[in-house]
Amino acid sequence: MPENVLDQFDHLYELQPGVATKIKNFILKTFNYQPKIGILGKTGVGKSSLCNALFGKDVAPVSHVESCTPEALEYSLGGGSGNIKLVDLPGVGGNPEEDIKYKDLYSKQLPELDVVLWVIKADDKALTTDLYFYENVVKPHLVQGKPFIIAMNQVEKVEPMGEWDSNNRIPGCEQQKNIDAKIKDVAKKFGLDTKNVIPVSCGKKYNVVTLVETITYAIPKDKKLTFVNSVLNENRSEKAKEEAKSGFFKEFDEFTNKEEAKRGIFEGFGRDIGKSLAGESGEKIGETIGNFVDKNIVVKLLNEIAKFCFPWWPFS
């Protein structure tokens, strides 16, 4: 972000002294925040492939023969004004001795994550290892309210496989029924809402957009923007964009309300005008009007700067 972009706030003479600097610091902090997303699951379920499908980059090695993730790998993704940290944790269920060692690793990493994304195979009937790790290692370290989402990968392998529509990249009728049944079963076993179990196919590019939307709605509001900015453009739906924008302005509202509690970040020039016209009562009316005018001017400028930094920004 060019430094002079934020200097526009210095020219808003209605703002109280020091307010422009506070707003600029807020923008820099929010636009450069790094949400941390953890990718978990058994060996061979396609965790690395899912990372690649989400972000459109070869962020992790992919192998169809053996596990390629022997330890926690952290990647910084995204360009321009924001990026995220992606933590690819080693797959469980490959070796009992390694699973014991991984417990400690998971316990240290989980509290640091903003979102936990657990990957399973859609046609996998053996979820014993997944459930064991979830109940005994993951769940105890999930702070209340922390998003936990299951990506049901390789959904095209759900029977009857022959029904998969390769041209439109969607399941057939009976196949969809079995996928829906699998979603309910997985949600019940993990004690989740079905909306947090998302069927996807990395290879077929199926339903990745829905997964991005689900993560966007679940992630804390101050981290939505940089997450949406980091995903592959084709995975960035209008819903996800609007949610990122909404989250940013909700965070801005909280920021301004907090600052106003200290002394008034938007007291406005209207106060002095009101006082000169109608004394003390006019001062309060003028302050209210000035507050409204100031904040709307700033919001408009925030929109313009966001559009400058994020070409996908839904500008209005």
Coordinates of C-alpha atoms in Angstrom, one line a residue, residues 105-244:
L105 CA 2.4 -31.0 18.5
Y106 CA -1.4 -30.7 18.0
S107 CA -1.8 -29.5 21.6
K108 CA 0.7 -26.7 21.1
Q109 CA -0.7 -25.6 17.7
L110 CA -4.4 -25.7 18.2
P111 CA -4.8 -22.8 20.7
E112 CA -3.0 -20.5 18.1
L113 CA -5.4 -21.3 15.3
D114 CA -8.3 -19.0 14.2
V115 CA -10.0 -21.8 12.3
V116 CA -9.6 -25.6 12.4
L117 CA -10.3 -27.3 9.1
W118 CA -10.5 -31.1 9.4
V119 CA -10.3 -33.1 6.2
I120 CA -11.8 -36.6 5.7
K121 CA -12.5 -38.7 2.6
A122 CA -16.1 -38.7 1.6
D123 CA -16.1 -42.4 1.0
D124 CA -14.2 -43.3 4.2
K125 CA -16.3 -45.5 6.5
A126 CA -13.6 -45.8 9.2
L127 CA -13.6 -42.6 11.2
T128 CA -12.4 -44.2 14.5
T129 CA -9.0 -42.4 14.3
D130 CA -10.5 -39.1 13.4
L131 CA -13.0 -39.3 16.2
Y132 CA -10.4 -40.3 18.7
F133 CA -8.1 -37.4 17.9
Y134 CA -11.0 -35.0 17.8
E135 CA -12.3 -36.0 21.2
N136 CA -9.0 -36.5 23.0
V137 CA -6.6 -34.0 21.3
V138 CA -8.5 -31.4 19.3
K139 CA -11.7 -30.7 21.3
P140 CA -10.0 -30.0 24.6
H141 CA -8.0 -27.3 23.0
L142 CA -10.8 -25.7 21.1
V143 CA -11.7 -22.4 22.8
Q144 CA -15.4 -22.0 23.0
G145 CA -16.7 -20.5 19.8
K146 CA -13.5 -21.3 17.7
P147 CA -14.7 -22.4 14.3
F148 CA -14.3 -26.2 13.5
I149 CA -15.2 -27.2 10.0
I150 CA -15.0 -30.6 8.3
A151 CA -14.2 -30.7 4.6
M152 CA -15.5 -34.0 3.1
N153 CA -13.0 -34.4 0.3
Q154 CA -13.1 -36.6 -2.9
V155 CA -16.8 -36.5 -2.9
E156 CA -16.9 -37.9 -6.5
K157 CA -15.9 -41.3 -5.1
V158 CA -19.2 -41.7 -3.2
E159 CA -21.3 -44.5 -4.6
P160 CA -22.7 -44.8 -7.2
M161 CA -19.5 -43.3 -8.7
G162 CA -20.8 -43.8 -12.2
E163 CA -23.4 -41.1 -11.6
W164 CA -20.8 -38.3 -11.3
D165 CA -21.5 -35.7 -14.0
S166 CA -18.0 -35.0 -15.4
N167 CA -19.2 -32.3 -17.7
N168 CA -21.0 -30.2 -15.1
R169 CA -18.8 -31.5 -12.2
I170 CA -21.7 -32.3 -9.9
P171 CA -23.0 -35.5 -8.3
G172 CA -25.8 -37.6 -9.8
C173 CA -29.2 -37.9 -8.0
E174 CA -28.6 -41.1 -6.0
Q175 CA -25.0 -40.1 -5.4
Q176 CA -26.2 -36.7 -3.9
K177 CA -28.6 -38.6 -1.6
N178 CA -25.7 -40.7 -0.3
I179 CA -23.6 -37.6 0.1
D180 CA -26.3 -35.9 2.1
A181 CA -26.6 -39.0 4.3
K182 CA -22.9 -39.0 4.9
I183 CA -23.0 -35.3 5.9
K184 CA -25.6 -36.1 8.5
D185 CA -23.7 -39.1 9.8
V186 CA -20.4 -37.2 10.1
A187 CA -22.1 -34.2 11.8
K188 CA -23.8 -36.5 14.3
K189 CA -20.6 -38.3 15.2
F190 CA -18.6 -35.1 15.7
G191 CA -21.5 -33.3 17.4
L192 CA -21.6 -30.6 14.7
D193 CA -24.2 -28.7 12.8
T194 CA -24.5 -30.1 9.2
K195 CA -23.7 -26.6 7.8
N196 CA -20.1 -27.2 9.2
V197 CA -19.6 -30.4 7.1
I198 CA -18.9 -29.3 3.5
P199 CA -18.6 -31.9 0.7
V200 CA -15.8 -30.9 -1.8
S201 CA -13.6 -32.3 -4.5
C202 CA -10.2 -30.7 -5.1
G203 CA -9.6 -32.6 -8.2
K204 CA -13.0 -31.9 -9.7
K205 CA -13.1 -28.3 -8.3
Y206 CA -16.5 -29.1 -6.7
N207 CA -18.0 -26.9 -4.0
V208 CA -14.8 -25.2 -3.0
V209 CA -16.7 -21.9 -3.2
T210 CA -19.1 -23.1 -0.5
L211 CA -16.2 -24.1 1.7
V212 CA -14.7 -20.6 1.4
E213 CA -18.0 -19.0 2.3
T214 CA -18.4 -21.3 5.3
I215 CA -14.9 -20.3 6.6
T216 CA -15.6 -16.7 5.9
Y217 CA -18.8 -16.7 7.9
A218 CA -17.1 -18.6 10.8
I219 CA -13.8 -16.7 11.1
P220 CA -13.6 -13.7 13.4
K221 CA -14.7 -10.4 11.8
D222 CA -11.3 -8.7 11.9
K223 CA -9.8 -11.6 9.9
K224 CA -12.4 -12.1 7.2
L225 CA -10.9 -9.6 4.9
T226 CA -7.4 -11.1 4.7
F227 CA -8.8 -14.6 4.4
V228 CA -11.1 -13.7 1.4
N229 CA -8.2 -11.7 -0.2
S230 CA -6.0 -14.8 0.0
V231 CA -8.2 -17.4 -1.7
L232 CA -8.2 -18.1 -5.4
N233 CA -10.3 -15.6 -7.3
E234 CA -12.6 -18.2 -8.7
N235 CA -13.4 -19.4 -5.1
R236 CA -14.3 -15.9 -4.0
S237 CA -18.1 -15.6 -4.2
E238 CA -20.2 -12.4 -3.9
K239 CA -21.4 -13.7 -0.5
A240 CA -17.9 -14.1 0.8
K241 CA -16.9 -10.6 -0.5
E242 CA -19.9 -9.0 1.2
E243 CA -19.3 -10.9 4.4
A244 CA -15.6 -9.7 4.4

